[in-house]
Amino acid sequence: MAAEGESSSLAVGPQPGVKYPISVLYCGNCTMPIEYCEYYPEYDKCKQWLEKNLPREFEKMVKLGEGDDGADGAGNDDDKKRQKRGGKGMMKAKKKDDSPKQVTVSRAPRGKKKSVTVVTGLSTFDIDLKVAAKFFGTKFACGSSVTGDDEIVIQGDVKDELFDIIPEKWPEIDEDFIEDLGDLKR
């Protein structure tokens, strides 16, 4: 009988004082509802997007943020370091390296007579490595996989063909950006 008493206390249907249909505003940067932007690793970019596209909501968010930080309006370093609720977040903010854009191609022995071709440096040109590995696998009719942070391993010795195929598939990579490292030990 306690279950019936509990269910009768919950209101069914529209709630008084709530305007329907409920509209939720989403951030154009992180694609989450704007009240969850603070948990996104690149919160500053979300703030910039809000300020540009939804200035009223940005003003509300700034006023709410001032009350949370304390009397002086500056947050503590401990608050920044401490993990917020909800796990690790969607993703870590990627660090942009100013390293030279260079694609390296090398051959590595595998067993007695077999070899693999290793391609590194495609991510410096903002190329999705999974898509590139899939392309190489279908182009050469062999196995191809992403093995490291910026490394694709293609089964077989296809090093010479890559010098023609990579600039053809991705025009932003010139043949001058592709370096041949020769035979390497993995």
Short mmCIF file of N, CA, C and O in Angstrom, two decimals, residues 4-118:
data_model
loop_
_atom_site.label_atom_id
_atom_site.label_comp_id
_atom_site.label_asym_id
_atom_site.label_seq_id
_atom_site.Cartn_x
_atom_site.Cartn_y
_atom_site.Cartn_z
N GLU A 4 1.28 2.80 -3.47
CA GLU A 4 0.18 3.59 -4.00
C GLU A 4 0.22 5.00 -3.44
O GLU A 4 -0.03 5.97 -4.14
N GLY A 5 0.59 5.16 -2.18
CA GLY A 5 0.65 6.47 -1.55
C GLY A 5 1.74 7.33 -2.17
O GLY A 5 1.59 8.52 -2.35
N GLU A 6 2.88 6.68 -2.52
CA GLU A 6 3.98 7.43 -3.12
C GLU A 6 3.62 7.89 -4.53
O GLU A 6 3.91 9.01 -4.91
N SER A 7 2.98 7.04 -5.30
CA SER A 7 2.68 7.39 -6.68
C SER A 7 1.62 8.49 -6.75
O SER A 7 1.61 9.28 -7.68
N SER A 8 0.75 8.57 -5.79
CA SER A 8 -0.27 9.61 -5.81
C SER A 8 0.31 10.97 -5.46
O SER A 8 -0.24 12.00 -5.84
N SER A 9 1.48 11.01 -4.76
CA SER A 9 2.08 12.30 -4.41
C SER A 9 2.80 12.92 -5.61
O SER A 9 3.03 14.12 -5.63
N LEU A 10 3.18 12.10 -6.59
CA LEU A 10 3.84 12.63 -7.78
C LEU A 10 2.77 13.14 -8.75
O LEU A 10 1.82 12.44 -9.07
N ALA A 11 2.96 14.36 -9.21
CA ALA A 11 1.99 14.95 -10.13
C ALA A 11 2.19 14.38 -11.53
O ALA A 11 3.32 14.26 -12.01
N VAL A 12 1.11 14.03 -12.18
CA VAL A 12 1.15 13.51 -13.53
C VAL A 12 0.66 14.60 -14.47
O VAL A 12 -0.33 15.27 -14.19
N GLY A 13 1.36 14.78 -15.59
CA GLY A 13 0.93 15.78 -16.55
C GLY A 13 1.74 17.06 -16.42
O GLY A 13 2.79 17.09 -15.78
N PRO A 14 1.26 18.12 -17.02
CA PRO A 14 2.00 19.39 -17.02
C PRO A 14 2.14 19.96 -15.61
O PRO A 14 1.23 19.88 -14.80
N GLN A 15 3.29 20.54 -15.33
CA GLN A 15 3.55 21.15 -14.04
C GLN A 15 3.10 22.61 -14.08
O GLN A 15 3.27 23.30 -15.09
N PRO A 16 2.51 23.10 -12.99
CA PRO A 16 2.10 24.50 -12.97
C PRO A 16 3.32 25.43 -12.97
O PRO A 16 4.32 25.14 -12.32
N GLY A 17 3.25 26.49 -13.72
CA GLY A 17 4.33 27.47 -13.76
C GLY A 17 5.42 27.15 -14.78
O GLY A 17 6.40 27.87 -14.88
N VAL A 18 5.28 26.07 -15.54
CA VAL A 18 6.26 25.70 -16.55
C VAL A 18 5.66 25.94 -17.92
O VAL A 18 4.54 25.52 -18.19
N LYS A 19 6.40 26.63 -18.77
CA LYS A 19 5.92 26.93 -20.12
C LYS A 19 6.29 25.79 -21.06
O LYS A 19 7.46 25.40 -21.15
N TYR A 20 5.31 25.24 -21.74
CA TYR A 20 5.52 24.12 -22.65
C TYR A 20 5.36 24.57 -24.08
O TYR A 20 4.57 25.46 -24.34
N PRO A 21 6.03 24.02 -25.06
CA PRO A 21 7.08 23.00 -24.94
C PRO A 21 8.35 23.61 -24.38
O PRO A 21 8.65 24.79 -24.59
N ILE A 22 9.10 22.80 -23.65
CA ILE A 22 10.34 23.25 -23.04
C ILE A 22 11.40 23.33 -24.14
O ILE A 22 11.60 22.38 -24.90
N SER A 23 12.06 24.48 -24.24
CA SER A 23 13.11 24.64 -25.24
C SER A 23 14.46 24.65 -24.52
O SER A 23 14.63 25.33 -23.51
N VAL A 24 15.39 23.89 -25.06
CA VAL A 24 16.72 23.79 -24.49
C VAL A 24 17.70 24.45 -25.46
O VAL A 24 17.66 24.18 -26.66
N LEU A 25 18.56 25.33 -24.93
CA LEU A 25 19.56 25.98 -25.76
C LEU A 25 20.84 25.16 -25.73
O LEU A 25 21.32 24.78 -24.66
N TYR A 26 21.40 24.90 -26.92
CA TYR A 26 22.61 24.10 -27.03
C TYR A 26 23.76 24.98 -27.48
O TYR A 26 23.59 25.89 -28.27
N CYS A 27 24.94 24.66 -26.97
CA CYS A 27 26.16 25.39 -27.32
C CYS A 27 26.62 24.96 -28.71
O CYS A 27 26.60 23.78 -29.03
N GLY A 28 27.05 25.91 -29.51
CA GLY A 28 27.54 25.60 -30.85
C GLY A 28 28.95 25.05 -30.84
O GLY A 28 29.41 24.48 -31.82
N ASN A 29 29.67 25.21 -29.73
CA ASN A 29 31.04 24.72 -29.64
C ASN A 29 31.09 23.26 -29.17
O ASN A 29 31.65 22.41 -29.84
N CYS A 30 30.47 22.97 -28.03
CA CYS A 30 30.56 21.62 -27.48
C CYS A 30 29.30 20.79 -27.73
O CYS A 30 29.28 19.61 -27.40
N THR A 31 28.25 21.38 -28.28
CA THR A 31 26.98 20.73 -28.63
C THR A 31 26.23 20.19 -27.42
O THR A 31 25.36 19.35 -27.56
N MET A 32 26.55 20.65 -26.23
CA MET A 32 25.83 20.26 -25.02
C MET A 32 24.91 21.40 -24.62
O MET A 32 25.08 22.54 -25.07
N PRO A 33 23.91 21.14 -23.75
CA PRO A 33 23.13 22.25 -23.23
C PRO A 33 24.05 23.26 -22.54
O PRO A 33 25.04 22.87 -21.92
N ILE A 34 23.71 24.55 -22.66
CA ILE A 34 24.67 25.58 -22.23
C ILE A 34 24.98 25.52 -20.74
O ILE A 34 26.04 25.96 -20.33
N GLU A 35 24.09 24.95 -19.92
CA GLU A 35 24.41 24.86 -18.50
C GLU A 35 25.48 23.81 -18.20
O GLU A 35 26.03 23.77 -17.10
N TYR A 36 25.83 22.98 -19.19
CA TYR A 36 26.86 21.96 -18.99
C TYR A 36 28.19 22.34 -19.63
O TYR A 36 29.14 21.57 -19.59
N CYS A 37 28.27 23.52 -20.24
CA CYS A 37 29.50 23.94 -20.91
C CYS A 37 30.68 24.01 -19.95
O CYS A 37 31.82 23.76 -20.34
N GLU A 38 30.43 24.33 -18.69
CA GLU A 38 31.54 24.48 -17.74
C GLU A 38 32.28 23.18 -17.50
O GLU A 38 33.40 23.18 -17.02
N TYR A 39 31.69 22.04 -17.83
CA TYR A 39 32.33 20.75 -17.64
C TYR A 39 33.11 20.31 -18.88
O TYR A 39 33.75 19.27 -18.88
N TYR A 40 33.04 21.08 -19.94
CA TYR A 40 33.75 20.76 -21.18
C TYR A 40 35.20 21.23 -21.05
O TYR A 40 35.46 22.29 -20.48
N PRO A 41 36.16 20.46 -21.57
CA PRO A 41 37.57 20.85 -21.41
C PRO A 41 37.92 22.20 -22.02
O PRO A 41 38.79 22.88 -21.52
N GLU A 42 37.23 22.60 -23.08
CA GLU A 42 37.53 23.88 -23.73
C GLU A 42 36.43 24.89 -23.40
O GLU A 42 35.78 25.43 -24.29
N TYR A 43 36.25 25.15 -22.12
CA TYR A 43 35.20 26.02 -21.63
C TYR A 43 35.35 27.45 -22.15
O TYR A 43 34.36 28.14 -22.41
N ASP A 44 36.60 27.90 -22.35
CA ASP A 44 36.81 29.27 -22.83
C ASP A 44 36.23 29.47 -24.23
O ASP A 44 35.66 30.52 -24.53
N LYS A 45 36.35 28.45 -25.08
CA LYS A 45 35.78 28.56 -26.42
C LYS A 45 34.26 28.59 -26.36
O LYS A 45 33.61 29.28 -27.15
N CYS A 46 33.68 27.85 -25.41
CA CYS A 46 32.23 27.88 -25.23
C CYS A 46 31.78 29.28 -24.81
O CYS A 46 30.77 29.78 -25.28
N LYS A 47 32.55 29.90 -23.90
CA LYS A 47 32.22 31.26 -23.46
C LYS A 47 32.25 32.23 -24.64
O LYS A 47 31.37 33.08 -24.78
N GLN A 48 33.27 32.11 -25.48
CA GLN A 48 33.38 33.00 -26.64
C GLN A 48 32.19 32.81 -27.58
O GLN A 48 31.63 33.78 -28.09
N TRP A 49 31.79 31.55 -27.80
CA TRP A 49 30.66 31.27 -28.68
C TRP A 49 29.38 31.84 -28.08
O TRP A 49 28.57 32.44 -28.80
N LEU A 50 29.19 31.66 -26.78
CA LEU A 50 27.99 32.19 -26.12
C LEU A 50 27.95 33.71 -26.20
O LEU A 50 26.90 34.29 -26.45
N GLU A 51 29.08 34.35 -25.95
CA GLU A 51 29.13 35.81 -25.98
C GLU A 51 28.77 36.34 -27.37
O GLU A 51 28.08 37.35 -27.50
N LYS A 52 29.20 35.63 -28.40
CA LYS A 52 28.95 36.07 -29.76
C LYS A 52 27.51 35.78 -30.20
O LYS A 52 26.86 36.62 -30.83
N ASN A 53 26.99 34.58 -29.89
CA ASN A 53 25.71 34.13 -30.44
C ASN A 53 24.52 34.26 -29.50
O ASN A 53 23.40 34.47 -29.95
N LEU A 54 24.72 34.12 -28.20
CA LEU A 54 23.63 34.23 -27.22
C LEU A 54 24.06 35.17 -26.09
O LEU A 54 24.36 34.74 -24.98
N PRO A 55 24.10 36.48 -26.36
CA PRO A 55 24.62 37.42 -25.36
C PRO A 55 23.80 37.44 -24.06
O PRO A 55 24.36 37.61 -22.98
N ARG A 56 22.48 37.27 -24.12
CA ARG A 56 21.67 37.27 -22.90
C ARG A 56 22.04 36.10 -21.99
O ARG A 56 22.20 36.27 -20.79
N GLU A 57 22.16 34.94 -22.58
CA GLU A 57 22.52 33.75 -21.80
C GLU A 57 23.94 33.89 -21.25
O GLU A 57 24.23 33.43 -20.15
N PHE A 58 24.81 34.51 -22.03
CA PHE A 58 26.17 34.73 -21.56
C PHE A 58 26.18 35.64 -20.34
O PHE A 58 26.90 35.39 -19.38
N GLU A 59 25.36 36.71 -20.36
CA GLU A 59 25.27 37.62 -19.21
C GLU A 59 24.78 36.88 -17.97
O GLU A 59 25.29 37.08 -16.88
N LYS A 60 23.76 36.02 -18.15
CA LYS A 60 23.25 35.23 -17.02
C LYS A 60 24.34 34.33 -16.46
O LYS A 60 24.50 34.20 -15.25
N MET A 61 25.09 33.71 -17.35
CA MET A 61 26.14 32.79 -16.92
C MET A 61 27.25 33.53 -16.18
O MET A 61 27.77 33.06 -15.19
N VAL A 62 27.59 34.74 -16.65
CA VAL A 62 28.64 35.53 -16.00
C VAL A 62 28.18 35.95 -14.61
O VAL A 62 28.93 35.87 -13.64
N LYS A 63 26.91 36.36 -14.47
CA LYS A 63 26.39 36.76 -13.16
C LYS A 63 26.36 35.59 -12.20
O LYS A 63 26.69 35.74 -11.02
N LEU A 64 26.00 34.41 -12.67
CA LEU A 64 26.00 33.23 -11.81
C LEU A 64 27.42 32.85 -11.42
O LEU A 64 27.67 32.46 -10.29
N GLY A 65 28.35 32.98 -12.33
CA GLY A 65 29.75 32.62 -12.07
C GLY A 65 30.40 33.52 -11.05
O GLY A 65 31.24 33.08 -10.27
N GLU A 66 30.01 34.80 -10.99
CA GLU A 66 30.60 35.73 -10.02
C GLU A 66 30.23 35.35 -8.61
O GLU A 66 31.03 35.45 -7.70
N GLY A 67 29.03 34.88 -8.39
CA GLY A 67 28.60 34.51 -7.05
C GLY A 67 29.27 33.25 -6.55
O GLY A 67 29.48 33.08 -5.36
N ASP A 68 29.71 32.36 -7.42
CA ASP A 68 30.31 31.10 -7.01
C ASP A 68 31.78 31.25 -6.64
O ASP A 68 32.31 30.46 -5.86
N ASP A 69 32.47 32.24 -7.20
CA ASP A 69 33.92 32.32 -7.03
C ASP A 69 34.34 32.85 -5.67
O ASP A 69 35.44 32.62 -5.23
N GLY A 70 33.53 33.58 -4.99
CA GLY A 70 33.91 34.13 -3.70
C GLY A 70 33.77 35.63 -3.71
O GLY A 70 33.27 36.24 -4.64
N ALA A 71 34.26 36.26 -2.65
CA ALA A 71 34.10 37.70 -2.48
C ALA A 71 34.93 38.50 -3.48
O ALA A 71 34.48 39.52 -3.97
N ASP A 72 36.14 38.04 -3.77
CA ASP A 72 37.00 38.82 -4.66
C ASP A 72 36.75 38.54 -6.14
O ASP A 72 37.28 39.23 -6.99
N GLY A 73 35.95 37.52 -6.46
CA GLY A 73 35.61 37.24 -7.85
C GLY A 73 36.63 36.39 -8.57
O GLY A 73 36.47 36.09 -9.73
N ALA A 74 37.70 35.99 -7.90
CA ALA A 74 38.72 35.15 -8.53
C ALA A 74 38.64 33.75 -7.96
O ALA A 74 38.52 33.57 -6.75
N GLY A 75 38.71 32.74 -8.81
CA GLY A 75 38.62 31.35 -8.37
C GLY A 75 39.94 30.88 -7.80
O GLY A 75 41.01 31.41 -8.07
N ASN A 76 39.89 29.86 -6.96
CA ASN A 76 41.10 29.29 -6.39
C ASN A 76 41.74 28.34 -7.38
O ASN A 76 41.09 27.79 -8.25
N ASP A 77 43.05 28.11 -7.20
CA ASP A 77 43.74 27.15 -8.06
C ASP A 77 43.24 25.73 -7.77
O ASP A 77 43.24 24.89 -8.65
N ASP A 78 42.84 25.46 -6.52
CA ASP A 78 42.34 24.13 -6.18
C ASP A 78 41.06 23.81 -6.94
O ASP A 78 40.83 22.66 -7.31
N ASP A 79 40.21 24.82 -7.17
CA ASP A 79 38.97 24.59 -7.91
C ASP A 79 39.26 24.19 -9.34
O ASP A 79 38.55 23.37 -9.92
N LYS A 80 40.30 24.75 -9.93
CA LYS A 80 40.63 24.44 -11.32
C LYS A 80 41.21 23.04 -11.43
O LYS A 80 40.96 22.34 -12.39
N LYS A 81 42.03 22.63 -10.45
CA LYS A 81 42.68 21.34 -10.52
C LYS A 81 41.73 20.20 -10.18
O LYS A 81 41.87 19.11 -10.68
N ARG A 82 40.79 20.46 -9.29
CA ARG A 82 39.90 19.40 -8.84
C ARG A 82 38.96 18.98 -9.96
O ARG A 82 38.43 19.81 -10.69
N GLN A 83 38.74 17.68 -10.05
CA GLN A 83 37.87 17.16 -11.11
C GLN A 83 36.42 17.50 -10.79
O GLN A 83 35.96 17.34 -9.68
N LYS A 84 35.71 17.95 -11.79
CA LYS A 84 34.30 18.28 -11.63
C LYS A 84 33.49 16.99 -11.65
O LYS A 84 33.95 15.94 -12.07
N ARG A 85 32.25 17.09 -11.24
CA ARG A 85 31.37 15.92 -11.26
C ARG A 85 31.09 15.51 -12.70
O ARG A 85 31.05 16.33 -13.59
N GLY A 86 30.89 14.21 -12.90
CA GLY A 86 30.52 13.74 -14.23
C GLY A 86 31.66 13.06 -14.96
O GLY A 86 31.64 12.94 -16.16
N GLY A 87 32.67 12.62 -14.24
CA GLY A 87 33.74 11.87 -14.89
C GLY A 87 34.79 12.76 -15.50
O GLY A 87 34.97 13.92 -15.11
N LYS A 88 35.46 12.24 -16.49
CA LYS A 88 36.59 12.95 -17.09
C LYS A 88 36.16 13.93 -18.16
O LYS A 88 36.97 14.61 -18.73
N GLY A 89 34.91 13.98 -18.49
CA GLY A 89 34.46 14.89 -19.54
C GLY A 89 34.46 14.18 -20.87
O GLY A 89 34.76 13.01 -20.99
N MET A 90 34.11 14.91 -21.90
CA MET A 90 33.99 14.30 -23.22
C MET A 90 35.35 13.96 -23.82
O MET A 90 35.54 12.89 -24.36
N MET A 91 36.28 14.88 -23.73
CA MET A 91 37.59 14.63 -24.32
C MET A 91 38.59 15.59 -23.72
O MET A 91 38.24 16.61 -23.16
N LYS A 92 39.84 15.26 -23.85
CA LYS A 92 40.90 16.14 -23.42
C LYS A 92 41.14 17.18 -24.50
O LYS A 92 41.01 16.89 -25.68
N ALA A 93 41.50 18.36 -24.08
CA ALA A 93 41.82 19.38 -25.06
C ALA A 93 43.13 19.01 -25.74
O ALA A 93 44.12 18.72 -25.08
N LYS A 94 43.14 18.98 -27.06
CA LYS A 94 44.32 18.59 -27.79
C LYS A 94 45.34 19.72 -27.80
O LYS A 94 44.99 20.88 -27.95
N LYS A 95 46.58 19.34 -27.64
CA LYS A 95 47.65 20.33 -27.68
C LYS A 95 48.13 20.45 -29.12
O LYS A 95 48.45 19.46 -29.77
N LYS A 96 48.16 21.66 -29.59
CA LYS A 96 48.63 21.90 -30.95
C LYS A 96 50.16 22.05 -30.92
O LYS A 96 50.70 22.90 -30.23
N ASP A 97 50.82 21.20 -31.64
CA ASP A 97 52.27 21.29 -31.74
C ASP A 97 52.63 22.15 -32.94
O ASP A 97 52.01 22.06 -33.99
N ASP A 98 53.66 22.95 -32.77
CA ASP A 98 54.14 23.76 -33.88
C ASP A 98 55.29 23.04 -34.58
O ASP A 98 56.17 23.66 -35.15
N SER A 99 55.27 21.71 -34.52
CA SER A 99 56.32 20.93 -35.16
C SER A 99 56.16 21.02 -36.67
O SER A 99 55.08 21.27 -37.18
N PRO A 100 57.24 20.82 -37.39
CA PRO A 100 57.15 20.93 -38.86
C PRO A 100 56.24 19.85 -39.41
O PRO A 100 56.23 18.71 -38.95
N LYS A 101 55.47 20.20 -40.42
CA LYS A 101 54.56 19.26 -41.06
C LYS A 101 55.38 18.37 -41.98
O LYS A 101 55.89 18.84 -42.99
N GLN A 102 55.48 17.10 -41.62
CA GLN A 102 56.30 16.17 -42.36
C GLN A 102 55.67 14.78 -42.27
O GLN A 102 55.30 14.33 -41.20
N VAL A 103 55.54 14.11 -43.39
CA VAL A 103 55.07 12.73 -43.42
C VAL A 103 56.28 11.85 -43.69
O VAL A 103 57.04 12.11 -44.63
N THR A 104 56.47 10.84 -42.84
CA THR A 104 57.60 9.94 -43.03
C THR A 104 57.09 8.55 -43.41
O THR A 104 56.08 8.09 -42.87
N VAL A 105 57.78 7.93 -44.33
CA VAL A 105 57.43 6.58 -44.82
C VAL A 105 58.66 5.71 -44.64
O VAL A 105 59.76 6.09 -45.04
N SER A 106 58.47 4.53 -44.02
CA SER A 106 59.59 3.62 -43.84
C SER A 106 59.10 2.18 -43.98
O SER A 106 57.90 1.91 -43.92
N ARG A 107 60.06 1.28 -44.18
CA ARG A 107 59.75 -0.14 -44.30
C ARG A 107 60.40 -0.85 -43.14
O ARG A 107 61.55 -0.56 -42.78
N ALA A 108 59.65 -1.79 -42.53
CA ALA A 108 60.19 -2.54 -41.40
C ALA A 108 60.01 -4.03 -41.69
O ALA A 108 58.96 -4.45 -42.18
N PRO A 109 61.03 -4.84 -41.42
CA PRO A 109 60.90 -6.27 -41.68
C PRO A 109 59.94 -6.93 -40.69
O PRO A 109 59.84 -6.52 -39.54
N ARG A 110 59.26 -7.97 -41.19
CA ARG A 110 58.33 -8.73 -40.35
C ARG A 110 58.53 -10.20 -40.71
O ARG A 110 58.04 -10.66 -41.73
N GLY A 111 59.26 -10.90 -39.89
CA GLY A 111 59.56 -12.28 -40.21
C GLY A 111 60.74 -12.36 -41.16
O GLY A 111 61.58 -11.45 -41.21
N LYS A 112 60.81 -13.46 -41.92
CA LYS A 112 61.96 -13.64 -42.80
C LYS A 112 61.81 -12.89 -44.12
O LYS A 112 62.66 -12.10 -44.50
N LYS A 113 60.70 -13.12 -44.82
CA LYS A 113 60.55 -12.52 -46.15
C LYS A 113 59.48 -11.43 -46.22
O LYS A 113 59.32 -10.80 -47.25
N LYS A 114 58.76 -11.24 -45.14
CA LYS A 114 57.66 -10.27 -45.17
C LYS A 114 58.08 -8.94 -44.56
O LYS A 114 59.05 -8.86 -43.80
N SER A 115 57.32 -7.89 -44.90
CA SER A 115 57.62 -6.57 -44.36
C SER A 115 56.34 -5.75 -44.23
O SER A 115 55.32 -6.09 -44.82
N VAL A 116 56.43 -4.67 -43.46
CA VAL A 116 55.31 -3.73 -43.32
C VAL A 116 55.83 -2.34 -43.64
O VAL A 116 57.02 -2.05 -43.54
N THR A 117 54.91 -1.48 -44.06
CA THR A 117 55.23 -0.09 -44.35
C THR A 117 54.63 0.77 -43.24
O THR A 117 53.46 0.63 -42.91
N VAL A 118 55.44 1.65 -42.66
CA VAL A 118 55.00 2.49 -41.56
C VAL A 118 54.92 3.94 -42.06
O VAL A 118 55.88 4.48 -42.59
#
